[in-house]
Coordinates of N, CA, C and O in Angstrom, one line a residue:
V1 N 1.0 -0.6 0.5 CA -0.3 0.1 0.2 C 0.9 0.9 0.1 O 1.7 1.7 0.8
M2 N 1.1 2.3 -0.7 CA 1.4 3.4 -0.9 C 0.8 4.6 0.4 O -0.5 4.9 -0.4
T3 N 2.0 4.8 0.6 CA 1.4 6.3 1.4 C 0.9 7.6 0.2 O 1.1 7.6 -0.2
I4 N 0.4 8.2 0.7 CA 0.1 10.0 0.6 C 0.8 10.4 -0.2 O 2.0 10.6 -1.2
M5 N 2.5 10.5 1.0 CA 4.0 10.7 0.7 C 4.6 10.0 -0.7 O 5.2 11.1 -0.8
E6 N 4.5 9.1 -0.6 CA 4.5 8.0 -1.7 C 4.1 8.6 -3.2 O 4.9 8.0 -3.6
S7 N 3.3 9.0 -2.6 CA 2.3 8.9 -3.7 C 2.7 10.3 -4.4 O 2.4 10.2 -5.9
I8 N 3.6 11.1 -4.1 CA 3.3 12.5 -4.4 C 5.4 12.5 -5.1 O 5.3 12.3 -4.4
K9 N 4.5 13.5 -6.0 CA 6.8 13.2 -6.9 C 6.7 14.6 -6.7 O 8.8 14.7 -7.4
Y10 N 5.8 16.0 -6.8 CA 6.6 17.4 -6.7 C 6.5 17.8 -5.6 O 4.6 17.7 -5.0
L11 N 6.8 18.7 -4.6 CA 6.0 19.6 -4.0 C 5.9 21.7 -4.5 O 6.7 21.7 -5.4
T12 N 5.4 22.4 -4.0 CA 5.6 23.4 -3.4 C 6.2 24.5 -3.3 O 7.0 23.1 -2.1
V13 N 6.8 25.3 -3.0 CA 8.3 25.7 -2.0 C 7.2 25.8 -0.6 O 8.3 25.5 0.2
N14 N 6.0 26.0 -1.0 CA 4.9 26.0 0.3 C 4.7 24.8 0.9 O 5.3 24.3 2.5
E15 N 4.8 23.2 0.1 CA 4.6 22.7 0.8 C 6.0 21.9 1.8 O 6.3 20.9 3.2
A16 N 7.3 22.1 0.8 CA 9.0 21.8 0.9 C 9.3 22.6 2.2 O 9.7 21.8 3.6
A17 N 9.2 23.6 2.6 CA 8.8 24.4 3.9 C 8.1 23.8 5.3 O 8.7 23.5 6.1
S18 N 7.0 23.3 4.6 CA 6.0 23.0 5.8 C 6.7 21.1 5.8 O 6.9 21.4 6.8
L19 N 7.0 20.2 5.2 CA 7.9 19.7 5.4 C 8.8 18.7 6.6 O 9.2 18.3 6.9
L20 N 10.0 19.8 5.5 CA 11.7 20.7 6.3 C 11.1 21.3 7.9 O 12.4 21.4 8.7
R21 N 10.0 22.2 8.0 CA 9.6 23.0 9.1 C 10.8 23.6 9.3 O 11.7 24.7 10.2
V22 N 11.0 24.5 7.9 CA 12.0 25.9 7.7 C 11.2 26.7 6.7 O 10.3 26.2 6.5
D23 N 11.6 28.3 6.9 CA 11.3 29.0 6.7 C 10.6 29.2 4.9 O 12.2 28.4 4.7
T24 N 9.5 29.7 3.8 CA 10.1 29.6 2.6 C 11.1 30.1 1.8 O 11.4 30.5 1.2
E25 N 11.6 31.3 2.1 CA 12.6 31.8 2.5 C 13.9 31.6 3.1 O 15.0 31.6 1.3
T26 N 14.0 30.0 3.4 CA 15.2 29.2 3.3 C 14.9 28.2 1.6 O 15.7 28.0 1.9
V27 N 13.5 28.3 1.9 CA 13.9 26.9 0.4 C 14.5 27.4 -0.6 O 14.4 27.3 -1.7
Y28 N 14.0 29.2 -0.2 CA 14.2 29.7 -1.8 C 15.7 30.1 -2.3 O 15.8 30.3 -2.9
R29 N 16.0 30.1 -0.8 CA 17.3 30.4 -1.1 C 17.9 29.1 -1.1 O 19.5 29.4 -2.0
W30 N 17.7 27.9 -1.3 CA 18.6 26.5 -1.3 C 18.0 26.5 -3.3 O 18.7 26.1 -3.6
I31 N 17.0 26.9 -3.6 CA 16.9 27.0 -4.9 C 17.9 27.5 -5.5 O 18.5 27.2 -6.9
N32 N 18.4 29.0 -5.1 CA 18.4 29.9 -5.9 C 20.8 29.7 -5.5 O 21.2 29.6 -6.5
S33 N 20.9 29.3 -5.0 CA 22.1 28.8 -4.7 C 23.0 27.2 -5.2 O 22.9 26.8 -4.8
T34 N 21.8 26.9 -6.2 CA 21.3 25.5 -6.1 C 21.8 24.6 -5.4 O 21.9 23.2 -5.7
K35 N 21.5 24.3 -4.5 CA 21.6 23.6 -3.2 C 20.3 22.2 -3.3 O 20.4 21.5 -2.4
L36 N 19.3 23.2 -3.9 CA 17.9 22.5 -3.6 C 17.3 22.4 -5.2 O 17.0 23.9 -5.5
P37 N 17.6 21.6 -6.0 CA 16.9 21.5 -7.1 C 15.6 21.8 -7.8 O 14.8 21.9 -6.9
A38 N 14.9 22.8 -8.4 CA 14.0 22.8 -8.8 C 13.5 23.4 -10.5 O 14.5 24.0 -10.7
A39 N 12.5 23.7 -10.8 CA 11.9 24.0 -12.0 C 10.6 24.2 -11.6 O 9.6 24.7 -10.9
K40 N 10.6 26.0 -12.5 CA 9.5 26.9 -12.3 C 8.4 26.5 -13.1 O 9.2 26.3 -14.7
I41 N 7.2 26.5 -12.9 CA 6.3 25.4 -13.9 C 4.9 26.0 -13.6 O 4.8 26.8 -13.2
G42 N 4.5 27.2 -14.8 CA 3.8 27.9 -15.2 C 3.2 28.8 -13.9 O 3.0 29.5 -12.8
G43 N 5.0 29.0 -14.0 CA 5.0 30.8 -12.4 C 5.2 30.5 -11.4 O 5.8 31.0 -10.1
I44 N 5.5 28.7 -11.0 CA 5.1 28.2 -9.4 C 6.4 27.5 -9.5 O 6.8 26.2 -10.5
W45 N 7.4 27.1 -8.3 CA 8.7 26.5 -8.1 C 7.8 25.0 -7.3 O 7.8 24.6 -7.3
R46 N 8.5 24.2 -8.1 CA 7.6 22.5 -8.3 C 9.5 22.2 -8.2 O 10.4 22.0 -8.1
I47 N 9.9 21.5 -6.9 CA 10.6 20.7 -5.9 C 10.3 19.0 -6.3 O 9.2 18.8 -5.6
R48 N 10.8 18.0 -7.0 CA 11.2 17.1 -7.0 C 10.7 16.2 -5.4 O 11.7 16.1 -4.7
V49 N 10.2 15.3 -4.7 CA 10.2 15.0 -3.5 C 11.5 14.9 -3.3 O 12.8 14.2 -2.0
E50 N 12.1 13.7 -4.0 CA 13.6 12.8 -4.5 C 15.3 13.5 -3.9 O 16.0 13.3 -3.2
D51 N 14.4 14.9 -4.5 CA 15.7 16.0 -4.2 C 15.3 16.6 -2.9 O 16.3 16.8 -2.6
I52 N 14.7 16.9 -2.3 CA 14.1 17.4 -1.6 C 15.2 15.6 0.1 O 16.2 16.3 0.5
D53 N 14.1 14.7 0.0 CA 15.5 13.7 0.4 C 16.4 13.5 0.6 O 17.6 13.5 1.3
A54 N 17.2 13.7 -0.7 CA 19.0 13.9 -1.2 C 19.7 14.4 -0.5 O 20.4 14.9 0.3
L55 N 18.8 16.2 -0.5 CA 19.2 17.4 0.5 C 19.5 16.9 2.3 O 20.2 17.1 3.0
F56 N 18.2 15.3 2.2 CA 18.6 16.3 4.0 C 19.6 14.9 3.9 O 19.8 15.5 5.1
K57 N 19.9 13.8 3.6 CA 21.2 13.3 3.3 C 22.0 14.0 3.2 O 22.9 13.1 4.6
R58 N 22.2 14.5 2.5 CA 23.4 15.7 2.3 C 22.7 15.7 3.1 O 24.8 15.5 4.6
S59 N 22.4 16.9 4.1 CA 22.9 17.3 5.8 C 23.0 16.6 6.7 O 23.8 16.7 7.1
E60 N 21.7 15.3 6.5 CA 23.3 14.4 7.5 C 23.7 13.9 7.3 O 24.6 14.0 8.8
R61 N 24.9 13.6 6.1 CA 26.0 13.5 6.7 C 26.8 13.5 6.9 O 28.1 13.6 8.2
V62 N 27.2 15.8 6.6 CA 26.8 16.9 7.5 C 27.7 16.5 8.7 O 28.4 17.0 9.4
E63 N 26.1 16.6 9.2 CA 26.2 16.9 10.8 C 27.1 15.7 11.8 O 27.9 15.7 12.4
K64 N 27.2 14.0 10.9 CA 27.9 13.4 12.1 C 28.9 13.2 11.4 O 29.6 13.2 12.0
D65 N 29.9 13.9 10.1 CA 30.9 14.3 9.9 C 31.2 15.3 10.7 O 32.5 15.3 11.5
G66 N 30.1 15.9 11.0 CA 30.9 17.7 11.6 C 31.2 18.5 12.7 O 31.6 19.1 13.7

C-alpha cells in the first residue's frame, strides 16, 4: 500500500518548507544557490520529493562528520 507522501512526486515551495519545518525563504535560498534543484512550471516552483530526500541525506552526513 502506497502512502500519500510516496504518491506525491513534486512539492511547492510552501509544501517543502512545511515538510522540512523551515521558512519558505530558506527554501528559496536553497533553490537560488542550487543546493536544491527545482523547476518553475506555470510560474510556480516545483521541487521533486527525491531532491528533498537527497538534501536531507547530504545534511545528515555533514552533521555526522562535522
